[in-house]
Amino acid sequence: MKTLFEKIINREIPADIIYEDELCIAINDINPQAPIHILLIPKKPIKKLSECKKEDKDLLAHLFMTVVKVTEMLGIHDSFRININNGEEAGQEVFHLHIHILGGRKFNWPPG
Ligand code: 5GP
């Protein structure tokens, strides 16, 4: 069965697409937790970060470099937070790897 994010990538479900290339897509989160809340999603449907294999090394590097690109595009690259929820206990709801990119407000530490 396709993940929610595969359906978005395939244009079966609409989303605000901020950025896309051959390996990943960035969309606005439907329930933003900050003025800017983007989900950066690899097109490869990896369930979660802990299931990445050695062969995913270049893809992971690409995702991190794309975080830099997207935050530059949005003018928040001096201050932003990224977050990956890995597993249910960590708050993961969609089991297709994604990086939350949050910006536009001050963040506290530790997170809840
Ligand atoms: P997780 O909890 O898995 O780390 O994050 C899933 C994120 O996907 C949540 O922040 C949630 O608001 C977002 N989300 C869930 N359904 C949709 C949707 O249909 N469209 C978009 N753009 N975001 C969604």
XYZ file of C-alpha atoms and ligand atoms in Angstrom:
136
model
C 0.000 0.000 0.000
C 1.225 3.482 -0.844
C 2.123 5.858 1.953
C 0.356 9.203 2.276
C 3.525 10.897 1.071
C 3.836 8.608 -1.976
C 0.297 9.691 -2.902
C 1.352 13.337 -2.548
C 4.494 12.702 -4.618
C 2.319 11.023 -7.300
C -0.164 13.954 -7.236
C -2.970 11.641 -6.066
C -3.446 13.893 -3.012
C -2.913 17.672 -3.244
C -0.244 19.505 -1.241
C 1.556 22.860 -1.340
C 4.810 21.885 -3.018
C 7.666 24.208 -2.061
C 10.500 22.370 -3.796
C 11.022 19.193 -5.808
C 13.912 17.422 -7.486
C 14.582 13.885 -8.697
C 15.148 12.541 -5.166
C 12.864 14.472 -2.839
C 9.939 16.807 -2.390
C 9.247 19.563 0.165
C 5.661 20.450 1.121
C 3.922 22.658 3.660
C 2.761 20.679 6.709
C -1.050 20.578 6.882
C -0.932 21.320 10.642
C 1.939 23.810 11.030
C 3.681 24.109 14.394
C 5.523 27.303 13.411
C 5.027 30.109 10.849
C 7.145 27.971 8.500
C 6.711 24.198 8.773
C 7.925 22.180 5.813
C 8.158 18.411 5.396
C 11.123 17.290 3.325
C 10.412 13.800 2.002
C 12.588 11.430 -0.025
C 10.762 9.933 -3.005
C 12.114 6.546 -1.958
C 9.573 5.253 0.610
C 11.940 4.450 3.488
C 9.759 3.796 6.571
C 11.962 5.585 9.085
C 15.495 6.821 9.592
C 16.522 3.698 11.497
C 15.678 1.574 8.460
C 18.125 3.400 6.221
C 20.816 1.222 4.699
C 24.356 1.978 3.652
C 23.061 2.418 0.107
C 20.948 5.384 1.344
C 24.021 7.385 2.387
C 23.998 9.656 -0.678
C 20.249 10.186 -0.386
C 20.612 11.238 3.272
C 23.397 13.646 2.357
C 21.190 15.025 -0.402
C 18.330 15.561 2.055
C 20.562 17.521 4.420
C 21.911 19.662 1.597
C 18.322 20.224 0.479
C 17.456 21.446 3.989
C 20.102 24.119 3.458
C 18.742 24.965 -0.007
C 15.108 25.173 1.137
C 15.906 27.265 4.218
C 17.907 29.637 2.004
C 14.973 29.840 -0.432
C 12.653 30.729 2.452
C 15.041 33.215 4.075
C 15.305 31.309 7.358
C 18.719 29.708 6.968
C 20.221 31.676 9.888
C 17.804 30.090 12.344
C 15.626 27.053 11.922
C 14.992 23.709 13.543
C 14.885 20.294 11.900
C 13.260 17.286 13.473
C 12.886 13.613 12.560
C 10.414 11.517 14.531
C 11.591 7.904 14.422
C 8.959 5.421 15.620
C 5.583 5.772 17.333
C 7.012 6.572 20.767
C 8.909 9.467 19.226
C 5.714 10.825 17.673
C 6.012 9.433 14.153
C 2.589 9.200 12.502
C 3.461 8.830 8.839
C 5.755 5.895 8.194
C 7.607 7.381 5.255
C 10.813 9.127 6.305
C 10.522 12.904 6.455
C 12.424 15.822 7.948
C 10.373 18.551 9.603
C 11.860 21.986 8.886
C 10.512 24.645 11.242
C 11.216 28.352 11.265
C 9.862 31.832 11.792
C 9.705 31.747 15.581
C 11.871 31.109 18.632
C 12.131 27.489 19.761
C 12.607 26.128 23.250
C 14.830 23.310 24.464
C 14.272 20.585 25.576
C 11.401 19.678 23.246
C 8.283 18.070 24.709
P 5.226 12.696 11.935
O 4.349 12.793 13.142
O 5.036 11.385 11.206
O 6.678 13.023 12.204
O 4.781 13.851 10.963
C 3.734 13.729 10.070
C 3.357 15.126 9.653
O 2.559 15.031 8.486
C 2.539 15.875 10.704
O 3.223 17.066 11.071
C 1.220 16.150 10.007
O 0.678 17.418 10.318
C 1.590 16.038 8.536
N 0.492 15.604 7.685
C -0.383 14.594 7.943
N -1.239 14.461 6.908
C -0.887 15.391 5.985
C -1.405 15.734 4.688
O -2.359 15.144 4.168
N -0.790 16.748 4.030
C 0.288 17.418 4.557
N 0.820 18.400 3.818
N 0.799 17.112 5.778
C 0.215 16.114 6.472
